[in-house]
Tab-separated table of N, CA, C and O in Angstrom:
chain	number	residue	atom	x	y	z
A	1	UNK	N	311.310	77.213	240.315
A	1	UNK	CA	311.428	78.699	240.838
A	1	UNK	C	310.235	79.537	241.072
A	1	UNK	O	309.374	79.397	240.450
A	2	UNK	N	310.255	79.887	242.024
A	2	UNK	CA	309.167	80.850	242.506
A	2	UNK	C	308.940	81.885	241.564
A	2	UNK	O	309.616	82.524	241.029
A	3	UNK	N	307.642	82.462	241.413
A	3	UNK	CA	307.334	83.467	240.479
A	3	UNK	C	308.033	84.835	241.236
A	3	UNK	O	307.214	85.115	242.387
A	4	UNK	N	308.666	85.591	240.640
A	4	UNK	CA	309.434	86.630	241.199
A	4	UNK	C	308.366	87.775	241.410
A	4	UNK	O	308.824	88.758	242.229
A	5	UNK	N	307.229	87.856	240.759
A	5	UNK	CA	306.307	88.973	240.811
A	5	UNK	C	306.026	88.879	242.348
A	5	UNK	O	305.504	89.982	242.933
A	6	UNK	N	305.531	88.066	243.148
A	6	UNK	CA	305.301	87.992	244.531
A	6	UNK	C	306.404	88.889	245.472
A	6	UNK	O	306.073	89.664	246.366
A	7	UNK	N	307.596	88.846	244.999
A	7	UNK	CA	308.810	89.652	245.719
A	7	UNK	C	308.560	90.875	245.291
A	7	UNK	O	308.560	91.867	245.926
A	8	UNK	N	308.366	91.000	244.006
A	8	UNK	CA	308.476	92.367	243.439
A	8	UNK	C	307.348	93.343	243.831
A	8	UNK	O	307.548	94.491	243.919
A	9	UNK	N	306.204	92.511	244.251
A	9	UNK	CA	305.151	93.317	244.721
A	9	UNK	C	305.015	93.414	246.240
A	9	UNK	O	303.963	94.032	246.946
A	10	UNK	N	306.247	93.147	246.754
A	10	UNK	CA	306.406	93.483	248.117
A	10	UNK	C	305.372	92.697	249.158
A	10	UNK	O	305.260	93.165	250.167
A	11	UNK	N	304.887	91.592	248.732
A	11	UNK	CA	304.042	90.804	249.501
A	11	UNK	C	304.625	90.610	250.884
A	11	UNK	O	303.820	90.500	251.939
A	12	UNK	N	305.566	90.081	250.912
A	12	UNK	CA	306.552	89.816	252.424
A	12	UNK	C	306.432	91.146	253.309
A	12	UNK	O	306.039	90.887	254.611
A	13	UNK	N	306.730	92.039	252.980
A	13	UNK	CA	306.581	93.530	253.763
A	13	UNK	C	305.021	93.897	254.195
A	13	UNK	O	304.774	94.256	255.083
A	14	UNK	N	304.320	93.608	253.190
A	14	UNK	CA	302.883	94.033	253.180
A	14	UNK	C	302.161	93.307	254.276
A	14	UNK	O	301.441	93.702	255.132
A	15	UNK	N	302.642	91.709	254.117
A	15	UNK	CA	302.046	90.735	255.172
A	15	UNK	C	302.587	91.185	256.439
A	15	UNK	O	301.789	91.243	257.670
A	16	UNK	N	303.647	91.570	256.699
A	16	UNK	CA	304.039	92.216	258.054
A	16	UNK	C	303.231	93.259	258.759
A	16	UNK	O	302.644	92.950	259.913
A	17	UNK	N	303.051	94.314	257.767
A	17	UNK	CA	302.214	95.297	258.280
A	17	UNK	C	300.635	95.107	258.481
A	17	UNK	O	300.127	95.556	259.308
A	18	UNK	N	300.238	94.035	257.599
A	18	UNK	CA	298.772	93.547	257.797
A	18	UNK	C	298.521	92.778	259.036
A	18	UNK	O	297.493	92.968	259.610
A	19	UNK	N	299.622	92.028	259.630
A	19	UNK	CA	299.567	91.260	260.950
A	19	UNK	C	299.536	92.190	261.797
A	19	UNK	O	298.817	92.330	262.770
A	20	UNK	N	300.493	93.319	261.740
A	20	UNK	CA	300.651	94.186	262.798
A	20	UNK	C	299.026	95.055	263.074
A	20	UNK	O	298.721	95.288	264.236
A	21	UNK	N	298.671	95.323	262.049
A	21	UNK	CA	297.332	95.996	261.980
A	21	UNK	C	296.168	94.998	262.617
A	21	UNK	O	295.421	95.553	263.438
A	22	UNK	N	296.184	93.774	262.189
A	22	UNK	CA	295.068	92.704	262.914
A	22	UNK	C	295.334	92.825	264.396
A	22	UNK	O	294.466	92.658	265.115
A	23	UNK	N	296.522	92.594	264.804
A	23	UNK	CA	296.883	92.612	266.178
A	23	UNK	C	296.638	93.810	266.754
A	23	UNK	O	296.178	93.757	268.266
A	24	UNK	N	296.723	95.145	266.264
A	24	UNK	CA	296.328	96.294	267.039
A	24	UNK	C	294.601	96.280	266.876
A	24	UNK	O	294.077	96.798	267.978
A	25	UNK	N	293.873	95.600	266.040
A	25	UNK	CA	292.415	96.062	266.037
A	25	UNK	C	292.130	94.802	267.202
A	25	UNK	O	290.869	95.149	267.805
A	26	UNK	N	292.932	93.924	267.567
A	26	UNK	CA	292.553	93.061	268.533
A	26	UNK	C	293.147	93.228	269.877
A	26	UNK	O	292.991	92.625	270.824
A	27	UNK	N	293.680	94.265	269.838
A	27	UNK	CA	294.506	94.896	271.228
A	27	UNK	C	293.763	94.860	272.496
A	27	UNK	O	294.117	94.307	273.563
A	28	UNK	N	292.245	95.108	272.258
A	28	UNK	CA	291.666	95.011	273.683
A	28	UNK	C	291.249	93.848	273.975
A	28	UNK	O	291.380	93.527	275.152
A	29	UNK	N	290.919	92.998	273.157
A	29	UNK	CA	290.810	91.488	273.507
A	29	UNK	C	291.896	90.936	274.006
A	29	UNK	O	292.041	90.212	275.187
A	30	UNK	N	293.210	91.048	273.372
A	30	UNK	CA	294.498	90.578	274.146
A	30	UNK	C	294.432	91.164	275.500
A	30	UNK	O	295.171	90.424	276.399
A	31	UNK	N	294.499	92.569	275.709
A	31	UNK	CA	294.761	92.937	277.052
A	31	UNK	C	293.737	92.504	278.011
A	31	UNK	O	294.084	92.340	279.015
A	32	UNK	N	292.350	92.477	277.791
A	32	UNK	CA	291.288	92.078	278.678
A	32	UNK	C	291.610	90.527	278.949
A	32	UNK	O	291.372	90.071	279.912
A	33	UNK	N	291.959	89.618	277.983
A	33	UNK	CA	291.950	88.240	278.087
A	33	UNK	C	293.495	87.695	278.594
A	33	UNK	O	293.354	86.957	279.728
A	34	UNK	N	294.610	88.327	278.125
A	34	UNK	CA	295.911	88.021	278.521
A	34	UNK	C	296.545	88.990	279.438
A	34	UNK	O	297.690	88.555	280.024
A	35	UNK	N	296.118	90.150	279.568
A	35	UNK	CA	296.806	91.288	280.108
A	35	UNK	C	298.233	91.734	279.417
A	35	UNK	O	298.872	92.142	280.036
A	36	UNK	N	298.217	91.495	278.328
A	36	UNK	CA	299.479	91.945	277.492
A	36	UNK	C	299.003	91.968	275.887
A	36	UNK	O	298.051	91.521	275.321
A	37	UNK	N	299.959	92.356	275.208
A	37	UNK	CA	299.709	92.551	273.838
A	37	UNK	C	300.944	91.677	273.138
A	37	UNK	O	302.013	91.733	273.493
A	38	UNK	N	300.438	90.922	272.133
A	38	UNK	CA	301.490	90.264	271.239
A	38	UNK	C	302.332	91.209	270.568
A	38	UNK	O	301.902	92.174	269.832
A	39	UNK	N	303.498	90.978	270.582
A	39	UNK	CA	304.376	91.809	269.631
A	39	UNK	C	305.557	90.795	269.048
A	39	UNK	O	305.887	89.641	269.439
A	40	UNK	N	306.123	91.235	267.801
A	40	UNK	CA	306.949	90.490	267.126
A	40	UNK	C	307.853	91.440	266.475
A	40	UNK	O	307.417	92.490	265.987
A	41	UNK	N	308.983	90.859	265.954
A	41	UNK	CA	309.900	91.456	265.224
A	41	UNK	C	310.130	90.571	263.927
A	41	UNK	O	310.015	89.428	263.922
A	42	UNK	N	310.653	91.386	262.659
A	42	UNK	CA	310.712	90.406	261.532
A	42	UNK	C	312.082	90.873	260.998
A	42	UNK	O	312.548	92.015	260.893
A	43	UNK	N	312.796	89.958	260.416
A	43	UNK	CA	314.045	90.070	259.573
A	43	UNK	C	313.855	89.283	258.216
A	43	UNK	O	313.244	88.119	258.105
A	44	UNK	N	313.906	90.300	257.139
A	44	UNK	CA	313.479	89.665	255.949
A	44	UNK	C	314.675	89.504	255.043
A	44	UNK	O	315.745	90.370	255.061
A	45	UNK	N	314.723	88.499	254.079
A	45	UNK	CA	315.895	88.261	253.291
A	45	UNK	C	315.436	87.687	252.004
A	45	UNK	O	314.207	87.077	252.099
A	46	UNK	N	316.252	87.579	251.029
A	46	UNK	CA	315.759	87.146	249.822
A	46	UNK	C	316.878	86.076	249.216
A	46	UNK	O	318.117	86.059	249.335
A	47	UNK	N	316.694	84.929	248.690
A	47	UNK	CA	317.428	83.961	248.001
A	47	UNK	C	316.623	82.485	247.981
A	47	UNK	O	315.312	82.536	248.436
A	48	UNK	N	317.445	81.525	247.453
A	48	UNK	CA	316.793	80.133	247.285
A	48	UNK	C	316.520	79.461	248.582
A	48	UNK	O	317.464	79.504	249.426
A	49	UNK	N	315.668	78.778	248.878
A	49	UNK	CA	315.472	78.070	249.998
A	49	UNK	C	315.111	76.679	249.511
A	49	UNK	O	314.284	76.379	248.613
A	50	UNK	N	315.574	75.497	250.100
A	50	UNK	CA	315.396	74.150	249.933
A	50	UNK	C	314.353	73.764	250.554
A	50	UNK	O	314.161	73.956	252.094
A	51	UNK	N	313.159	72.834	250.001
A	51	UNK	CA	312.021	72.611	250.905
A	51	UNK	C	311.979	70.987	250.462
A	51	UNK	O	312.349	70.336	249.489
A	52	UNK	N	311.545	70.442	251.751
A	52	UNK	CA	311.281	68.653	251.464
A	52	UNK	C	310.405	68.295	252.491
A	52	UNK	O	309.858	69.383	253.536
A	53	UNK	N	309.629	67.270	252.235
A	53	UNK	CA	308.773	66.684	253.286
A	53	UNK	C	309.545	65.431	254.057
A	53	UNK	O	310.250	64.533	253.549
A	54	UNK	N	309.577	65.621	255.327
A	54	UNK	CA	310.228	64.548	256.218
A	54	UNK	C	309.167	63.975	257.094
A	54	UNK	O	308.232	64.355	257.378
A	55	UNK	N	309.619	62.812	257.387
A	55	UNK	CA	308.747	61.975	258.200
A	55	UNK	C	307.954	60.856	257.689
A	55	UNK	O	307.770	60.979	256.382
A	56	UNK	N	307.614	59.759	258.348
A	56	UNK	CA	306.725	58.722	257.659
A	56	UNK	C	305.674	58.837	258.648
A	56	UNK	O	304.303	59.048	258.016
A	57	UNK	N	305.473	58.469	259.925
A	57	UNK	CA	304.492	58.722	260.809
A	57	UNK	C	303.657	60.031	260.844
A	57	UNK	O	302.726	60.364	260.427
A	58	UNK	N	304.667	60.966	261.228
A	58	UNK	CA	304.423	62.213	261.390
A	58	UNK	C	305.041	63.059	260.361
A	58	UNK	O	306.451	63.526	260.335
A	59	UNK	N	304.394	63.339	259.265
A	59	UNK	CA	305.026	64.435	258.085
A	59	UNK	C	305.145	65.817	258.510
A	59	UNK	O	304.006	66.255	259.011
A	60	UNK	N	305.970	66.558	258.045
A	60	UNK	CA	306.146	67.795	258.002
A	60	UNK	C	306.935	68.602	257.033
A	60	UNK	O	307.908	67.757	256.528
A	61	UNK	N	306.655	69.645	256.475
A	61	UNK	CA	307.428	70.267	255.406
A	61	UNK	C	308.605	71.031	256.194
A	61	UNK	O	308.435	71.673	257.288
A	62	UNK	N	309.695	70.827	255.560
A	62	UNK	CA	310.992	71.365	256.395
A	62	UNK	C	311.565	72.504	255.214
A	62	UNK	O	311.708	72.078	254.004
A	63	UNK	N	311.918	73.519	255.816
A	63	UNK	CA	312.508	74.510	254.851
A	63	UNK	C	314.003	74.633	255.414
A	63	UNK	O	314.513	74.695	256.477
A	64	UNK	N	315.144	74.848	254.429
A	64	UNK	CA	316.502	74.723	254.851
A	64	UNK	C	317.169	75.711	253.681
A	64	UNK	O	316.755	75.815	252.479
A	65	UNK	N	318.254	76.234	254.208
A	65	UNK	CA	318.990	76.990	253.293
A	65	UNK	C	319.582	78.209	254.094
A	65	UNK	O	319.190	78.651	255.068
A	66	UNK	N	320.667	78.675	253.596
A	66	UNK	CA	321.405	79.862	254.120
A	66	UNK	C	320.502	81.017	254.082
A	66	UNK	O	320.833	81.928	255.172
A	67	UNK	N	319.675	81.173	253.485
A	67	UNK	CA	318.749	82.476	253.453
A	67	UNK	C	317.906	82.221	254.854
A	67	UNK	O	317.595	83.544	255.083
A	68	UNK	N	317.558	81.582	255.191
A	68	UNK	CA	316.842	81.381	256.471
A	68	UNK	C	317.614	81.736	257.622
A	68	UNK	O	317.277	82.310	258.469
A	69	UNK	N	318.696	81.088	257.611
A	69	UNK	CA	319.781	81.626	258.538
A	69	UNK	C	320.177	82.996	258.706
A	69	UNK	O	320.294	83.596	259.663
A	70	UNK	N	320.207	83.397	257.565
A	70	UNK	CA	320.635	84.954	257.350
A	70	UNK	C	319.595	85.872	257.710
A	70	UNK	O	319.482	86.799	258.535
A	71	UNK	N	318.121	85.564	257.468
A	71	UNK	CA	316.985	86.059	257.801
A	71	UNK	C	316.956	86.054	259.245
A	71	UNK	O	316.605	87.165	260.178
A	72	UNK	N	317.355	85.001	260.138
A	72	UNK	CA	317.276	84.659	261.597
A	72	UNK	C	318.225	85.767	262.142
A	72	UNK	O	317.810	86.455	263.076
A	73	UNK	N	319.393	85.755	261.484
A	73	UNK	CA	320.533	86.667	262.136
A	73	UNK	C	319.888	88.228	261.807
A	73	UNK	O	320.350	88.894	262.794
A	74	UNK	N	319.386	88.503	260.778
A	74	UNK	CA	318.922	89.778	260.629
A	74	UNK	C	317.659	90.325	261.692
A	74	UNK	O	317.748	91.426	262.344
A	75	UNK	N	316.962	89.313	261.980
A	75	UNK	CA	315.851	89.220	263.071
A	75	UNK	C	316.325	89.509	264.204
A	75	UNK	O	316.097	90.426	265.053
A	76	UNK	N	317.329	89.049	264.556
A	76	UNK	CA	318.045	89.302	265.994
A	76	UNK	C	318.661	90.568	266.262
A	76	UNK	O	318.967	90.817	267.288
A	77	UNK	N	318.962	91.450	265.080
A	77	UNK	CA	319.427	92.737	265.253
A	77	UNK	C	318.380	93.826	265.472
A	77	UNK	O	318.609	94.783	265.707
A	78	UNK	N	317.027	93.311	265.385
A	78	UNK	CA	315.922	94.335	265.551
A	78	UNK	C	316.307	95.215	266.807
A	78	UNK	O	316.095	96.424	266.631
A	79	UNK	N	316.314	94.693	268.033
A	79	UNK	CA	316.332	95.300	268.985
A	79	UNK	C	317.651	96.216	269.287
A	79	UNK	O	317.446	97.363	269.627
A	80	UNK	N	318.629	95.816	268.918
A	80	UNK	CA	319.842	96.718	268.668
A	80	UNK	C	319.664	97.726	267.769
A	80	UNK	O	320.292	98.829	267.947
A	81	UNK	N	318.999	97.811	266.705
A	81	UNK	CA	318.830	98.682	265.732
A	81	UNK	C	317.458	99.477	265.930
A	81	UNK	O	317.285	100.269	265.143
A	82	UNK	N	316.874	99.295	267.165
A	82	UNK	CA	315.496	99.980	267.525
A	82	UNK	C	314.728	99.948	266.459
A	82	UNK	O	314.163	101.043	266.244
A	83	UNK	N	314.463	98.757	265.913
A	83	UNK	CA	313.126	98.644	265.023
A	83	UNK	C	312.570	97.415	265.158
A	83	UNK	O	313.312	96.386	265.813
A	84	UNK	N	311.324	97.261	264.579
A	84	UNK	CA	310.624	96.178	264.484
A	84	UNK	C	310.704	95.310	263.192
A	84	UNK	O	310.408	94.144	263.229
A	85	UNK	N	311.297	95.669	262.281
A	85	UNK	CA	311.391	95.053	261.235
A	85	UNK	C	312.822	95.569	260.280
A	85	UNK	O	312.962	96.857	260.127
A	86	UNK	N	313.670	94.432	259.910
A	86	UNK	CA	314.986	94.878	259.193
A	86	UNK	C	314.891	93.939	258.115
A	86	UNK	O	314.313	92.757	257.999
A	87	UNK	N	315.195	94.408	256.924
A	87	UNK	CA	315.357	93.549	255.753
A	87	UNK	C	316.994	93.871	254.999
A	87	UNK	O	317.331	94.811	255.134
A	88	UNK	N	317.176	92.842	254.533
A	88	UNK	CA	318.497	92.940	253.610
A	88	UNK	C	318.297	93.983	252.336
A	88	UNK	O	316.978	94.013	251.848
A	89	UNK	N	319.294	94.616	252.220
A	89	UNK	CA	319.266	95.554	250.745
A	89	UNK	C	318.825	94.596	249.503
A	89	UNK	O	318.355	94.986	248.718
A	90	UNK	N	319.377	93.401	249.677
A	90	UNK	CA	319.400	92.454	248.706
A	90	UNK	C	318.066	92.399	248.290
A	90	UNK	O	317.380	92.014	247.081
A	91	UNK	N	317.054	92.072	249.242
A	91	UNK	CA	315.648	91.900	249.087
A	91	UNK	C	314.928	93.254	248.692
A	91	UNK	O	314.341	93.363	247.688
A	92	UNK	N	315.377	94.369	249.312
A	92	UNK	CA	314.790	95.710	248.667
A	92	UNK	C	314.975	95.849	247.187
A	92	UNK	O	314.233	96.450	246.502
A	93	UNK	N	316.148	95.576	246.794
A	93	UNK	CA	316.461	95.615	245.347
A	93	UNK	C	315.350	94.868	244.465
A	93	UNK	O	315.246	95.259	243.320
A	94	UNK	N	314.792	93.811	244.854
A	94	UNK	CA	314.068	93.116	244.403
A	94	UNK	C	312.509	93.780	244.108
A	94	UNK	O	311.692	93.242	243.277
A	95	UNK	N	312.302	94.611	244.814
A	95	UNK	CA	310.907	95.201	245.040
A	95	UNK	C	310.508	96.404	244.247
A	95	UNK	O	311.490	97.248	244.347
A	96	UNK	N	309.418	96.606	243.690
A	96	UNK	CA	308.910	97.603	243.022
A	96	UNK	C	308.368	98.376	244.179
A	96	UNK	O	307.356	98.054	244.687
A	97	UNK	N	308.831	99.795	244.568
A	97	UNK	CA	308.576	100.359	245.631
A	97	UNK	C	307.091	101.013	245.706
A	97	UNK	O	306.597	101.474	246.470
A	98	UNK	N	306.675	100.904	244.286
A	98	UNK	CA	305.257	101.506	244.010
A	98	UNK	C	304.249	100.704	244.647
A	98	UNK	O	303.198	101.263	245.138
A	99	UNK	N	304.545	99.545	245.130
A	99	UNK	CA	303.683	98.815	245.926
A	99	UNK	C	303.622	98.747	247.216
A	99	UNK	O	302.703	98.502	248.090
A	100	UNK	N	304.601	99.814	247.748
A	100	UNK	CA	304.526	100.109	249.223
A	100	UNK	C	304.341	101.473	249.554
A	100	UNK	O	304.884	102.209	248.585
A	101	UNK	N	303.714	102.011	250.483
A	101	UNK	CA	303.728	103.381	250.941
A	101	UNK	C	304.694	103.564	252.145
A	101	UNK	O	304.458	104.042	253.227
A	102	UNK	N	305.797	103.265	252.087
A	102	UNK	CA	306.992	103.178	252.755
A	102	UNK	C	308.219	103.812	252.172
A	102	UNK	O	308.641	103.298	250.770
A	103	UNK	N	309.037	104.389	252.732
A	103	UNK	CA	310.412	104.709	252.295
A	103	UNK	C	311.496	104.015	253.310
A	103	UNK	O	311.027	103.593	254.442
A	104	UNK	N	312.550	103.577	252.788
A	104	UNK	CA	313.582	102.990	253.680
A	104	UNK	C	314.940	103.713	253.757
A	104	UNK	O	315.446	104.379	252.971
A	105	UNK	N	315.571	103.423	255.004
A	105	UNK	CA	316.921	103.957	255.116
A	105	UNK	C	317.750	102.971	255.364
A	105	UNK	O	317.376	101.875	256.047
A	106	UNK	N	319.160	102.948	255.089
A	106	UNK	CA	320.072	102.118	255.400
A	106	UNK	C	320.474	102.259	256.987
A	106	UNK	O	320.531	103.436	257.476
A	107	UNK	N	320.826	101.101	257.485
A	107	UNK	CA	321.018	101.272	258.948
A	107	UNK	C	322.825	100.645	259.114
A	107	UNK	O	323.364	100.510	259.943
A	108	UNK	N	323.234	100.475	257.625
A	108	UNK	CA	324.755	100.010	257.744
A	108	UNK	C	324.981	98.818	257.036
A	108	UNK	O	324.011	98.121	256.852
A	109	UNK	N	326.210	98.549	256.702
A	109	UNK	CA	326.836	97.529	256.235
A	109	UNK	C	327.270	96.496	257.618
A	109	UNK	O	328.127	97.012	258.350
A	110	UNK	N	326.402	95.449	257.772
A	110	UNK	CA	326.697	94.721	259.014
A	110	UNK	C	327.168	93.407	258.780
A	110	UNK	O	326.836	92.793	257.564
A	111	UNK	N	328.156	92.828	259.521
A	111	UNK	CA	328.451	91.603	259.719
A	111	UNK	C	327.622	90.651	260.504
A	111	UNK	O	327.798	91.097	261.769
A	112	UNK	N	327.111	89.829	259.906
A	112	UNK	CA	326.187	88.882	260.620
A	112	UNK	C	326.678	87.769	261.516
A	112	UNK	O	327.914	87.422	260.928
A	113	UNK	N	326.409	87.697	262.693
A	113	UNK	CA	327.028	86.540	263.436
A	113	UNK	C	327.245	85.227	262.670
A	113	UNK	O	326.466	84.741	261.983
A	114	UNK	N	328.476	84.708	262.566
A	114	UNK	CA	328.578	83.320	261.703
A	114	UNK	C	329.082	83.737	260.139
A	114	UNK	O	328.984	82.824	259.544
A	115	UNK	N	328.895	85.064	259.647
A	115	UNK	CA	329.162	85.427	258.314
A	115	UNK	C	330.468	86.132	258.003
A	115	UNK	O	330.946	86.841	259.063
A	116	UNK	N	330.986	85.897	256.937
A	116	UNK	CA	332.376	86.743	256.679
A	116	UNK	C	331.881	87.997	255.961
A	116	UNK	O	332.731	88.978	256.136
A	117	UNK	N	330.992	87.832	255.092
A	117	UNK	CA	330.700	89.095	254.355
A	117	UNK	C	329.701	89.971	255.009
A	117	UNK	O	328.775	89.593	255.627
A	118	UNK	N	330.125	91.255	254.785
A	118	UNK	CA	328.954	92.260	255.318
A	118	UNK	C	327.784	92.205	254.381
A	118	UNK	O	327.728	91.868	253.377
A	119	UNK	N	326.523	92.658	255.031
A	119	UNK	CA	325.000	92.852	254.394
A	119	UNK	C	324.689	94.105	254.704
A	119	UNK	O	324.599	94.369	255.762
A	120	UNK	N	324.151	94.975	253.776
A	120	UNK	CA	323.444	96.125	254.042
A	120	UNK	C	322.076	95.581	254.498
A	120	UNK	O	321.386	95.157	253.873
A	121	UNK	N	321.548	96.326	255.786
A	121	UNK	CA	320.389	96.312	256.121
A	121	UNK	C	319.746	97.529	256.026
A	121	UNK	O	320.211	98.697	256.240
A	122	UNK	N	318.399	97.546	255.727
A	122	UNK	CA	317.614	98.647	255.723
A	122	UNK	C	316.441	98.489	256.511
A	122	UNK	O	315.904	97.465	256.824
A	123	UNK	N	315.789	99.508	257.042
A	123	UNK	CA	314.551	99.560	257.788
A	123	UNK	C	313.654	100.670	257.362
A	123	UNK	O	314.140	101.601	256.811
A	124	UNK	N	312.123	100.588	257.608
A	124	UNK	CA	311.325	101.726	256.960
A	124	UNK	C	311.579	103.107	257.975
A	124	UNK	O	312.004	102.906	259.097
A	125	UNK	N	311.500	104.196	257.134
A	125	UNK	CA	311.912	105.377	257.824
A	125	UNK	C	310.724	105.817	258.804
A	125	UNK	O	309.557	105.573	258.560
């Protein structure tokens, strides 16, 4: 079982913002080299994931579990919710907010595609 302190310290959310900052620092390079800026959106969730190593000739680590599907469904709602990052309230409850310089607001209890139970989603204010 993973050490809960890494979730508690909000590393997943802080990582997202550090990547955004790095991309902004390189914005001139991207614009001059490619004529565009890389953008991405994130959906974050909390739960157990199964990991395994697959393959004989070409080995790769594979992750599986409902939490990955749920995170993907959350991320797919970013455009609809007009935000670049959404997370489940289940994840937010695990985090000690003193590690973040952010406040969060609920965007509602949403039924995700392929799911029966609603899940509360939050986004930074």
